[in-house]
XYZ file of C-alpha atoms in Angstrom:
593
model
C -6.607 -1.570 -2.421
C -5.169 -1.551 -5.840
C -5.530 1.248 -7.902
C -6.604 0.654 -11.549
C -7.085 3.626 -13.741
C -6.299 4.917 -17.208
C -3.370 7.395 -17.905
C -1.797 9.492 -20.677
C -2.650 5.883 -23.327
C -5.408 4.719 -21.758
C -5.844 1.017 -20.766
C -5.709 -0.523 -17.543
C -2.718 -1.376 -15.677
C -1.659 -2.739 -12.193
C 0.087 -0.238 -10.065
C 2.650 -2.200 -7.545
C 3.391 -0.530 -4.010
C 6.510 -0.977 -2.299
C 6.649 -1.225 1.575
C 8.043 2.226 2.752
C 10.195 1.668 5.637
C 10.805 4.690 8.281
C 14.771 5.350 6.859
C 14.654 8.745 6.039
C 12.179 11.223 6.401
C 13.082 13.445 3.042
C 12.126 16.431 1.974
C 9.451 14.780 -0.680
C 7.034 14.605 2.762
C 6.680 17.959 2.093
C 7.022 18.940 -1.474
C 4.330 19.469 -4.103
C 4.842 18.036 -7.470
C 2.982 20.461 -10.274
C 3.150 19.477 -14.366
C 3.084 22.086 -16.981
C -0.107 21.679 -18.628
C 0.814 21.166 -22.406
C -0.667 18.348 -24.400
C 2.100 16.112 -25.516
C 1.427 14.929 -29.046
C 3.731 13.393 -31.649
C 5.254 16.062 -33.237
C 6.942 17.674 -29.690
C 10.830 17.520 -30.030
C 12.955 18.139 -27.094
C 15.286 20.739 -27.389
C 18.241 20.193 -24.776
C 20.464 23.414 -25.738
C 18.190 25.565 -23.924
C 16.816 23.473 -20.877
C 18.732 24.749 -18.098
C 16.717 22.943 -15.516
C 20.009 21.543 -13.066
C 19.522 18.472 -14.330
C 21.846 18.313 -17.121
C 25.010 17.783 -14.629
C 23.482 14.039 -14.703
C 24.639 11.756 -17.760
C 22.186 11.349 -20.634
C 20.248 7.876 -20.462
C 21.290 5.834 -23.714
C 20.521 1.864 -24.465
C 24.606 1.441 -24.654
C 24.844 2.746 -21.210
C 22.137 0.921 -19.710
C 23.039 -2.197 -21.128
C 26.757 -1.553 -19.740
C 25.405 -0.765 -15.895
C 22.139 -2.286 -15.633
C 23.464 -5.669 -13.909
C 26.126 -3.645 -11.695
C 24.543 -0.531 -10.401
C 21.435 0.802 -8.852
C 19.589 3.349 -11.270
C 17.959 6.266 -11.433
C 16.186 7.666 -14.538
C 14.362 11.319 -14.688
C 11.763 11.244 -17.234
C 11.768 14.554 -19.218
C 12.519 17.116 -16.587
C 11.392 19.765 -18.743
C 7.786 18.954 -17.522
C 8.055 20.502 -14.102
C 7.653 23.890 -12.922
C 10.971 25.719 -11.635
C 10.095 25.129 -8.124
C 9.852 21.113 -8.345
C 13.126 21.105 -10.332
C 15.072 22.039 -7.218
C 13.106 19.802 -4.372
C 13.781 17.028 -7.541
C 16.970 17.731 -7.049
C 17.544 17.644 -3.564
C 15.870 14.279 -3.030
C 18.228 12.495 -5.825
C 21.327 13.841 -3.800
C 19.713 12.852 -0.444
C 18.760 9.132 -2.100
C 22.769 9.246 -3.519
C 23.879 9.961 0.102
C 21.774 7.727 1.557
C 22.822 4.944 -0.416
C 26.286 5.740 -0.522
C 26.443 5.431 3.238
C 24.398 2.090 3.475
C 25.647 0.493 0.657
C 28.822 -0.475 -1.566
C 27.052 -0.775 -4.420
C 27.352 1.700 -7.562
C 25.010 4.322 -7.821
C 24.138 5.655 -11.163
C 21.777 9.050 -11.967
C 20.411 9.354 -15.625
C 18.438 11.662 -17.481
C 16.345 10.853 -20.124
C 15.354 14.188 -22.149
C 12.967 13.462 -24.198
C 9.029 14.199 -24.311
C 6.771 11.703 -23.585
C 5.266 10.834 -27.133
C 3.507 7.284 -28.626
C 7.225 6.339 -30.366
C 8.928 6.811 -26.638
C 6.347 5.131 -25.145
C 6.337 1.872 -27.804
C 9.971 2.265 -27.920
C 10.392 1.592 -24.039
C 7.234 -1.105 -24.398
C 9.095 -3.114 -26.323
C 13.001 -3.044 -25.199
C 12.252 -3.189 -21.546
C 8.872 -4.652 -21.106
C 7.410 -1.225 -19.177
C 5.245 1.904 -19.982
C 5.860 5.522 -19.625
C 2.854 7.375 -18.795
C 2.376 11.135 -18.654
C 2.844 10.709 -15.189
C 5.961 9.116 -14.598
C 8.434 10.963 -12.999
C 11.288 8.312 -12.922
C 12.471 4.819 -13.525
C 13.954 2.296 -11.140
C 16.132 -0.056 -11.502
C 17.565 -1.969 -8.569
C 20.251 -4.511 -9.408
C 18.689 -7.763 -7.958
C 15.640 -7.232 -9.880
C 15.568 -7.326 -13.275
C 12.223 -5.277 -14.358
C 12.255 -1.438 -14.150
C 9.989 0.434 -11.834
C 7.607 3.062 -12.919
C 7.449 6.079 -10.265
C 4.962 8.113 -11.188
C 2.650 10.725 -9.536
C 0.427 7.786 -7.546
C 3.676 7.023 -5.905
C 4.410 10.507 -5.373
C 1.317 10.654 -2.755
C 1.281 7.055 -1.762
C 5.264 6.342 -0.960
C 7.302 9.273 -0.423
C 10.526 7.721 0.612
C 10.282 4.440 -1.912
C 13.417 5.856 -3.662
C 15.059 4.832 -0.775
C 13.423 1.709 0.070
C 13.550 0.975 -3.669
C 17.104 0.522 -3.008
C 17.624 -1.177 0.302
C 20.301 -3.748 0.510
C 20.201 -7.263 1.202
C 21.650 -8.898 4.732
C 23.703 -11.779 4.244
C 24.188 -13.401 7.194
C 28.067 -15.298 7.779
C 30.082 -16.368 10.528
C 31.864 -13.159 10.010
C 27.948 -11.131 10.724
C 26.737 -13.330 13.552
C 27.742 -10.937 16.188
C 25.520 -8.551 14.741
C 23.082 -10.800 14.129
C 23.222 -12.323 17.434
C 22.740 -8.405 19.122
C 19.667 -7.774 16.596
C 17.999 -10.437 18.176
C 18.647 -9.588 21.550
C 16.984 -6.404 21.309
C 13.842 -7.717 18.730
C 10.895 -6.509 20.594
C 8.118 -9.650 20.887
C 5.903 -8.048 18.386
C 8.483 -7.948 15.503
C 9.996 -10.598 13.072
C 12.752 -11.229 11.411
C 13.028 -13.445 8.100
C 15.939 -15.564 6.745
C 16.077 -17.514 3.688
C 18.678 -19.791 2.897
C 20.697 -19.297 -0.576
C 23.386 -21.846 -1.245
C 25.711 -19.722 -3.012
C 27.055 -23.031 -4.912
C 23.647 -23.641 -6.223
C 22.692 -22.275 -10.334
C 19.460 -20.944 -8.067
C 21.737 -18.597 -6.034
C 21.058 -15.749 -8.187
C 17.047 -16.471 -8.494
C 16.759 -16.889 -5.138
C 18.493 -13.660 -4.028
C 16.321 -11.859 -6.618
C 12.907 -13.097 -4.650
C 13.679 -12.480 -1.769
C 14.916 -9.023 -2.567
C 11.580 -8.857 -4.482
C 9.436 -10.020 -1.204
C 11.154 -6.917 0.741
C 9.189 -4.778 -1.023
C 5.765 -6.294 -0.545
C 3.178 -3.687 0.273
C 2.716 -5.238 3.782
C 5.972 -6.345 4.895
C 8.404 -5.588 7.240
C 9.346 -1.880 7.307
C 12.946 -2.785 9.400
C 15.655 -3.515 6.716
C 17.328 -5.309 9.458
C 15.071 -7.782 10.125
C 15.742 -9.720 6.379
C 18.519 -11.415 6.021
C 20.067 -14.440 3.315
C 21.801 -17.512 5.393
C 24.463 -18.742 3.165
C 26.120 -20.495 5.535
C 25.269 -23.861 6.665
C 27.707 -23.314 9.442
C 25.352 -20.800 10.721
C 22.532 -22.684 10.934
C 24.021 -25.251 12.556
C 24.185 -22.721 15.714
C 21.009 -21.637 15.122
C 19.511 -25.294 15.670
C 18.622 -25.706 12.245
C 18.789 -28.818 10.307
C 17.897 -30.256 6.891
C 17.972 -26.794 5.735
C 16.887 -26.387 1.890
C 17.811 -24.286 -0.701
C 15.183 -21.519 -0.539
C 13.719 -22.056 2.352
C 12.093 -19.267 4.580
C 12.218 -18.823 8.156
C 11.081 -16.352 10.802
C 12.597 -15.860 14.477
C 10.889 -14.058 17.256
C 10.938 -13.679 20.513
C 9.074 -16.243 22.791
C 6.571 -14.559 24.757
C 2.572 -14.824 25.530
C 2.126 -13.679 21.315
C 3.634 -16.852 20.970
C 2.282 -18.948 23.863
C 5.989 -18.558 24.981
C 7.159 -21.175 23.034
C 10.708 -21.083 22.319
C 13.407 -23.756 20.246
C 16.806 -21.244 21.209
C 18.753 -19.299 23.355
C 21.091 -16.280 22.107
C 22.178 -13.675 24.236
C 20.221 -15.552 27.485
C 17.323 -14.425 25.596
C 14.758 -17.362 24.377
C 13.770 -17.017 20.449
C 11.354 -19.098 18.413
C 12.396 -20.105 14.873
C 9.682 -21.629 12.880
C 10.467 -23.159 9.401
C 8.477 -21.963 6.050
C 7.854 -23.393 2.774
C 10.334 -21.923 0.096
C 10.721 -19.517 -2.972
C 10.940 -21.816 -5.349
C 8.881 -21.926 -8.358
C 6.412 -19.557 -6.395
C 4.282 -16.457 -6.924
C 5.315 -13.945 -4.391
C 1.739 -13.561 -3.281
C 2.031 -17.550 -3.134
C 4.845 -17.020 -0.412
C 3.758 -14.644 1.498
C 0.365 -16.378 2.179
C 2.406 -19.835 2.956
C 4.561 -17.581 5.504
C 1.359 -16.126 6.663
C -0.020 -19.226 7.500
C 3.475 -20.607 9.448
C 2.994 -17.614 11.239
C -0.613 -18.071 12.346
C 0.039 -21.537 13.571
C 2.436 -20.729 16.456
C 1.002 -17.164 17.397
C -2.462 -15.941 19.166
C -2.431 -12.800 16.649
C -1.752 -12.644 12.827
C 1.560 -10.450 11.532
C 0.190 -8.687 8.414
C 3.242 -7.226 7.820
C 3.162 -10.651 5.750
C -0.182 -9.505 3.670
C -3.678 -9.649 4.798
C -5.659 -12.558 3.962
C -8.726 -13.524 2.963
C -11.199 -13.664 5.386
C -14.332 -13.636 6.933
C -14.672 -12.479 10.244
C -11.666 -10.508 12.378
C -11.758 -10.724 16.064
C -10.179 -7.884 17.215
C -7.898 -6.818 20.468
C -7.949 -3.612 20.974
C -6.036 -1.853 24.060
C -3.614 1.134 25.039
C -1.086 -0.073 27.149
C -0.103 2.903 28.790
C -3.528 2.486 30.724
C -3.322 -1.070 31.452
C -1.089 -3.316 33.576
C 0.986 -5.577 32.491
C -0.947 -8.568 33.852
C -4.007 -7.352 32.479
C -2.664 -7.733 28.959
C -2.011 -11.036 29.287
C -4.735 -12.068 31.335
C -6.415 -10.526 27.889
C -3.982 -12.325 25.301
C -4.304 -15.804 27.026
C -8.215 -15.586 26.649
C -7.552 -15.138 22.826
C -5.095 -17.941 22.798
C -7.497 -20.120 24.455
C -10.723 -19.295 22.182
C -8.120 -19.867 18.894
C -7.621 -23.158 20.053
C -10.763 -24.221 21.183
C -11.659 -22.961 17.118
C -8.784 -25.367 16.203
C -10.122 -27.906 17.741
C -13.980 -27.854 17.249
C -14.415 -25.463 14.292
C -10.997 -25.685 12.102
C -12.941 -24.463 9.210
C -14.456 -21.322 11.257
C -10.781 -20.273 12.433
C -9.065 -20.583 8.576
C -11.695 -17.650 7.618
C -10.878 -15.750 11.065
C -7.791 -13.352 11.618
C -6.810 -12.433 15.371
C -5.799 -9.027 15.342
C -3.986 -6.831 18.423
C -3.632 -2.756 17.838
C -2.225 -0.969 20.486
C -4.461 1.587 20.199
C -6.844 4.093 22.567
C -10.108 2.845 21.993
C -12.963 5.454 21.641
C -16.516 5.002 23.624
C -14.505 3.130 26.209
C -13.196 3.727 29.694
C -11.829 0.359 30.325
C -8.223 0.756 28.235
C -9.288 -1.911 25.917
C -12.384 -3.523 24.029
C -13.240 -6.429 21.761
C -14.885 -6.536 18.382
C -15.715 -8.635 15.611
C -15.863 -7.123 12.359
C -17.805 -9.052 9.076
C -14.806 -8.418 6.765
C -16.867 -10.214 4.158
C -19.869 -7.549 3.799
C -17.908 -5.170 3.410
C -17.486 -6.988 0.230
C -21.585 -6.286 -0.463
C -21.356 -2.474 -1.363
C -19.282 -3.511 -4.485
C -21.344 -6.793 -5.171
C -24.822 -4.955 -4.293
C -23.389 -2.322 -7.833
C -22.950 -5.660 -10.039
C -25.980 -7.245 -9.970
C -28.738 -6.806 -12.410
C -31.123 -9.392 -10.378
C -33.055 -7.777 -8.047
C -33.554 -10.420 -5.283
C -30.028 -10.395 -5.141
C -29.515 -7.045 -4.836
C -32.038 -6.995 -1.865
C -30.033 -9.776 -0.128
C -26.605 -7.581 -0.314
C -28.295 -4.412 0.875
C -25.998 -2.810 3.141
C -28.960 -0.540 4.595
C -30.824 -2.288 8.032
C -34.593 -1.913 8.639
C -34.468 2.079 9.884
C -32.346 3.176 6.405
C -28.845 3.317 8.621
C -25.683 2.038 6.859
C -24.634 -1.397 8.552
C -21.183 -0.983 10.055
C -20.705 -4.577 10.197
C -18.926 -4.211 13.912
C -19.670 -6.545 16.863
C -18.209 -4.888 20.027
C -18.171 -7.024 23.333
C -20.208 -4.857 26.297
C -17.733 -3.838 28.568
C -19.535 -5.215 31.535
C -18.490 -8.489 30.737
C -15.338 -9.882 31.766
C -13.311 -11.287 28.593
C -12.588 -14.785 29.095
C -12.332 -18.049 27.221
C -15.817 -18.705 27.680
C -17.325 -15.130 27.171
C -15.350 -14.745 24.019
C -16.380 -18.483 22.552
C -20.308 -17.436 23.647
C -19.401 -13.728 22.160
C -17.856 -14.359 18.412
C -20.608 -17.452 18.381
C -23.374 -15.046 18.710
C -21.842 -12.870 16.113
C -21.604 -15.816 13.407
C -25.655 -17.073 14.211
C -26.899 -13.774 13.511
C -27.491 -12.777 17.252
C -25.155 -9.495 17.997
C -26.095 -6.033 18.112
C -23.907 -3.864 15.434
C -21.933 -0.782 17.417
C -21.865 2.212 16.092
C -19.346 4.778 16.922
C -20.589 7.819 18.395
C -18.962 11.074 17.134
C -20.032 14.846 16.750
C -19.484 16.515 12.974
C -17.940 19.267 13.121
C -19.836 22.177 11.304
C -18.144 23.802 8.667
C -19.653 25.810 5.829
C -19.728 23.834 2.286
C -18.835 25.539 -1.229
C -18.685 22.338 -2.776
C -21.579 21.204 -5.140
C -24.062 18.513 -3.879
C -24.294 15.091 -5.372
C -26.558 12.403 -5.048
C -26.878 9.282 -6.947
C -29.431 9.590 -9.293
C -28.268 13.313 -10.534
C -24.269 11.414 -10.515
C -24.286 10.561 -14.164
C -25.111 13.734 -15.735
C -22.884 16.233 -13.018
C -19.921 13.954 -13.140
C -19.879 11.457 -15.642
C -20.578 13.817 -18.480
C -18.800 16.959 -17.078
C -17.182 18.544 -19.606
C -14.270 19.489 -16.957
C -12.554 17.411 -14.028
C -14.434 16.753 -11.143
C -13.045 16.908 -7.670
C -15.124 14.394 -5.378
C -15.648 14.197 -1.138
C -17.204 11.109 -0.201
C -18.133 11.110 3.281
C -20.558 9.420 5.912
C -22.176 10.634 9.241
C -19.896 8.742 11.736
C -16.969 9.557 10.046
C -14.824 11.389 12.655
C -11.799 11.835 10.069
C -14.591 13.311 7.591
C -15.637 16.037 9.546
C -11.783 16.589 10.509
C -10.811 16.672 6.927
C -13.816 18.062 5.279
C -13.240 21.471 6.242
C -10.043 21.671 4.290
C -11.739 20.048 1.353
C -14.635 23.086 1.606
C -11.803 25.413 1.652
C -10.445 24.113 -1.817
C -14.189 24.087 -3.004
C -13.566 27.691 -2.389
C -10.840 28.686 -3.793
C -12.567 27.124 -6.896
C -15.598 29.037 -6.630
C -13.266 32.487 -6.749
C -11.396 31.664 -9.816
C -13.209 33.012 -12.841
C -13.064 29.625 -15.232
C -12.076 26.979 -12.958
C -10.717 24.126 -14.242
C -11.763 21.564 -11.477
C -15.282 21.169 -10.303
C -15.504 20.661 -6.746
C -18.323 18.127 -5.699
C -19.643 15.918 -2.576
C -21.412 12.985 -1.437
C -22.635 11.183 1.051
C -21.521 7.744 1.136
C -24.210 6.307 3.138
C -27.101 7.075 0.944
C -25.469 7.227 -2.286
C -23.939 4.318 -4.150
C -23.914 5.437 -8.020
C -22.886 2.263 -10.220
C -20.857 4.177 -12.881
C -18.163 4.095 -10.419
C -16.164 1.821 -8.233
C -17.748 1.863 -4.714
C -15.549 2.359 -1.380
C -16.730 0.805 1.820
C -14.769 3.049 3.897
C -14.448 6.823 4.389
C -13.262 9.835 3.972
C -12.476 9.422 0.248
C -10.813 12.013 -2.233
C -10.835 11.494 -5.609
C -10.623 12.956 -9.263
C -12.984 11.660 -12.234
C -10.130 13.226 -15.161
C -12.308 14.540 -17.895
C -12.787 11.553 -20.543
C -11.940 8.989 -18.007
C -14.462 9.414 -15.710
C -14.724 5.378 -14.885
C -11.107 5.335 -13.761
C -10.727 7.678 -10.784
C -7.719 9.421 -9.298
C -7.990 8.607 -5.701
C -6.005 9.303 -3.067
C -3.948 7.461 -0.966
C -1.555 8.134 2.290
C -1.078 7.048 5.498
C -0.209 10.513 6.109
C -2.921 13.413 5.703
C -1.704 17.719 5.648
C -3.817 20.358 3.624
C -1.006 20.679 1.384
C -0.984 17.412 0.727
C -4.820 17.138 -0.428
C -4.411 20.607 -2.192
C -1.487 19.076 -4.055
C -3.409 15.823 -5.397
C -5.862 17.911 -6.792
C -3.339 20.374 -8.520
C -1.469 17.851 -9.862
C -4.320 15.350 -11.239
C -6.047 18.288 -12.725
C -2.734 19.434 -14.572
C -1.796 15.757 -15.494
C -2.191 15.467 -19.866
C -3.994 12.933 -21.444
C -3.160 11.492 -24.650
C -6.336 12.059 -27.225
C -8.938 8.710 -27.887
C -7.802 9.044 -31.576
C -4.403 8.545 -30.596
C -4.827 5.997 -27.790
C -6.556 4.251 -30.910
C -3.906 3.907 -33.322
C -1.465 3.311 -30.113
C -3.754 0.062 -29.087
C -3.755 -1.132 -32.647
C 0.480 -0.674 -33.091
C 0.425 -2.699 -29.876
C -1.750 -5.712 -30.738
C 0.421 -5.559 -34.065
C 3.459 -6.230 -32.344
C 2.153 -8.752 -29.868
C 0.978 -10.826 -32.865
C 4.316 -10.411 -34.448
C 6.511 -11.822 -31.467
């Protein structure tokens, strides 16, 4: 989900993620960022003779010397060092020589470290708006600048909890595949494992669109979604090349994606390499596209030749997702694909009778252990639409259609919007067909996970949705919030360690942070953005109550947690009277260009 909120000038912005690829597990996994708690205003100068932070072996960042490198080199720019505590400065420090190592092993390109040592004031901040089109915020740690891609990259605290090893994906390099690297190429594909893909584009390097299409594709590496393997993307540029590959007519552009054949695929298969059989399917191209815009036209290529969607391409959007769910170190082999070709059969029995039905349906497999289950696999549909209703049910002012996107059932329990098959019946073509049928009509039973809370004691401060405006909304402090619901296994697994910040809270004499929670399944204030999902831990930042801190990780530690809060409660804001003049120097110069 993207994160909107409002930050050191406050106005919304759109905060891009970057796919974060398992390279190198740095010491930022475990590091806790902390900002001095100073308000920056106008009149703060820097004073450079006596930082002696470590930083200053780096070169000063100028306009001359970015203008000299920026086409060349792969960048690096600290944002006013003098903002950390002592301990950051040092793990800072460590990472930027591990991301120089790093690159200088996997890459020929130059690598450049600057340091820009200057507080973070309204002139900075319009000064940076206007030469290179992006904002420094209170919370930006660095700049990136990779040398395919022309705009810089804010890194900021969100990024410090969401991507901890994007400074080296940031930088990846770009395959080009040659005569010279089809060998390689060739062995890469032997060992591709038939639930990964691998992605060429062609780039004819005697084209003017060389450069523009090297530039896309290197921006499409770092979609949210995609492919975590840096080997797996590659630029043809080479017709020779795809001559051996089978591939003919080739355009400038153009996208394709290789896999191996096997029952994902309904074994299909258009080459042999390596006495191993491989499927290449043709995409649409870059050109003149959105990147969203490609990765939905890849997504689609994809679906049509496999049973299950790859969302390492992006998620669409849908309405229903029929789910496979199995851990294959319980089943045989046979019984997996016994269980794949019965989702291969209902897809095309949708393709054929209800083409509409399957473009709003996404087949999904997880290797997974499901819970409630002693078979070593279930199936469920899940309503991906009403979870949409929470949200929807908050925006509308006419009652009648508030009561038709209730998200409550007849006995007050939250819908879960899940459809699991019984386990006494054998999955087949025909029980899945009568199954995800019943599901669509209205007939299904919802399933509800069964899990025990665990009990823990609770020094946080109740909230409830009618007493949310006045504890949170007008707080004259921040406000530290737990949302959780009763079947939540991962609350009551994290909620202890949440408690346990509530009371360190409750010691401190004036606390700074108020620590507060609620229960997600009665309690849907409207002064807020809604989450249909739990456990969620957020921040309402004093003054900008309506745009949360929230937090985000695929990873979860008590340090972790501990350090969002420390470091959104230290985080400065810039004052409403000066956000005010800033907004009014900005429409200025947008009028004047």
């Amino acid at each position: 989900m993207n994160l909107f909120r409002r930050v050191c000038i406050p106005f919304f912005r759109y905060l891009p993620k970057i796919a974060t690829p398992k390279l190198v597990a740095l010491s930022l996994l475990t590091s806790h960022l902390v900002f001095y708690s100073k308000r920056v205003n106008a009149s703060t100068t820097p004073n450079p003779e006596v930082s002696n932070n470590g930083f200053n072996k780096y070169e000063k960042f100028s306009d001359q010397i970015y203008e000299q490198i920026h086409q060349t080199h792969d960048i690096i720019i600290v944002v006013d060092p003098d903002r950390f505590v002592d301990y950051f400065f040092d793990e800072l420090l460590q990472v930027i020589d591990q991301v120089a190592k790093v690159q200088k092993l996997r890459s020929k390109r130059p690598f450049k470290i600057l340091t820009l040592n200057e507080p973070i004031t309204e002139k900075l901040i319009m000064d940076f708006e206007q030469k290179y089109k992006i904002i420094i915020e209170q919370d930006t740690i660095m700049l990136l600048k990779n040398k395919y891609i022309q705009r810089i990259y804010n890194f900021n605290a969100n990024d410090y909890f969401e991507n901890r090893i994007l400074l080296i994906n940031y930088f990846k390099k770009i395959n080009k595949l040659t005569q010279k690297k089809f060998n390689e190429f060739e062995q890469i594909l032997s060992y591709l494992p038939s639930t990964e893909t691998a992605v060429l584009v062609y780039a004819d390097k005697t084209s003017p669109q060389y450069k523009n299409v090297q530039t896309r594709f290197c921006i499409m590496q770092q979609n949210d979604n995609y492919q975590k393997n840096e080997k797996l993307h590659w630029i043809l540029i080479d017709k020779a090349v795809a001559n051996k590959l089978g591939i003919q007519n080739i355009q400038n552009g153009q996208l394709f994606f290789l896999q191996k054949s096997s029952k994902l695929n309904n074994f299909q298969s258009s080459i042999t390499i390596n006495n191993k059989k491989l499927l290449i399917t043709p995409a649409d191209t870059l050109s003149g596209k959105s990147v969203e815009k490609v990765m939905e036209d890849l997504t689609q290529a994809y679906n049509d030749v496999n049973v299950f969607s790859n969302r390492s391409f992006g998620k669409s959007s849908t309405k229903y997702s029929i789910v496979l769910e199995l851990d294959l170190n319980k089943i045989p082999k046979h019984e997996e694909t016994r269980l794949v070709k019965a989702f291969g059969e209902l897809k095309k029995y949708l393709k054929e009778t209800h083409p509409e039905l399957l473009n709003k349906t996404e087949f999904i497999y997880l290797n997974k252990t499901p819970k409630d289950n002693h078979l070593g696999y279930q199936v469920y549909v899940r309503d991906d639409e009403k979870y949409g209703d929470r949200l929807r049910q908050h925006q509308e002012t006419n009652m009648d259609i508030m009561r038709k996107l209730s998200v409550f059932n007849e006995f007050g329990q939250a819908h879960s919007y899940v459809y699991r098959l019984d386990e006494q019946i054998q999955v087949s073509k025909d029980s899945l067909i009568s199954f995800f049928m019943a599901v669509k009509n209205g007939y299904a039973n919802e399933y509800f996970q069964s899990s025990e809370q665990p009990k823990y004691k609770k020094y946080s401060i109740k909230l409830v949705g009618k007493t949310f405006q006045k504890e949170v909304m007008e707080s004259k402090k921040d406000y530290a919030i737990f949302q959780y619901s009763k079947n939540c296994h991962a609350c009551g697994e994290y909620g202890q360690y949440y408690e346990n910040l509530a009371l360190e809270s409750y010691k401190q004499e004036n606390p700074t942070m108020i620590f507060g929670r609620m229960n997600n399944d009665h309690n849907k204030p409207s002064c807020i953005q809604d989450f249909p999902y739990t456990p969620v831990f957020m921040v309402c930042k004093k003054g900008i109550q309506n745009y949360p801190y929230v937090y985000r990780n695929q990873k979860f530690t008590p340090d972790l947690l501990k350090s969002f809060f420390s470091i959104t409660n230290a985080i400065n804001l810039i004052p409403e009277e000066q956000y005010q003049k800033l907004q009014a120097e900005r429409v200025l110069y947008m009028q004047n260009q």
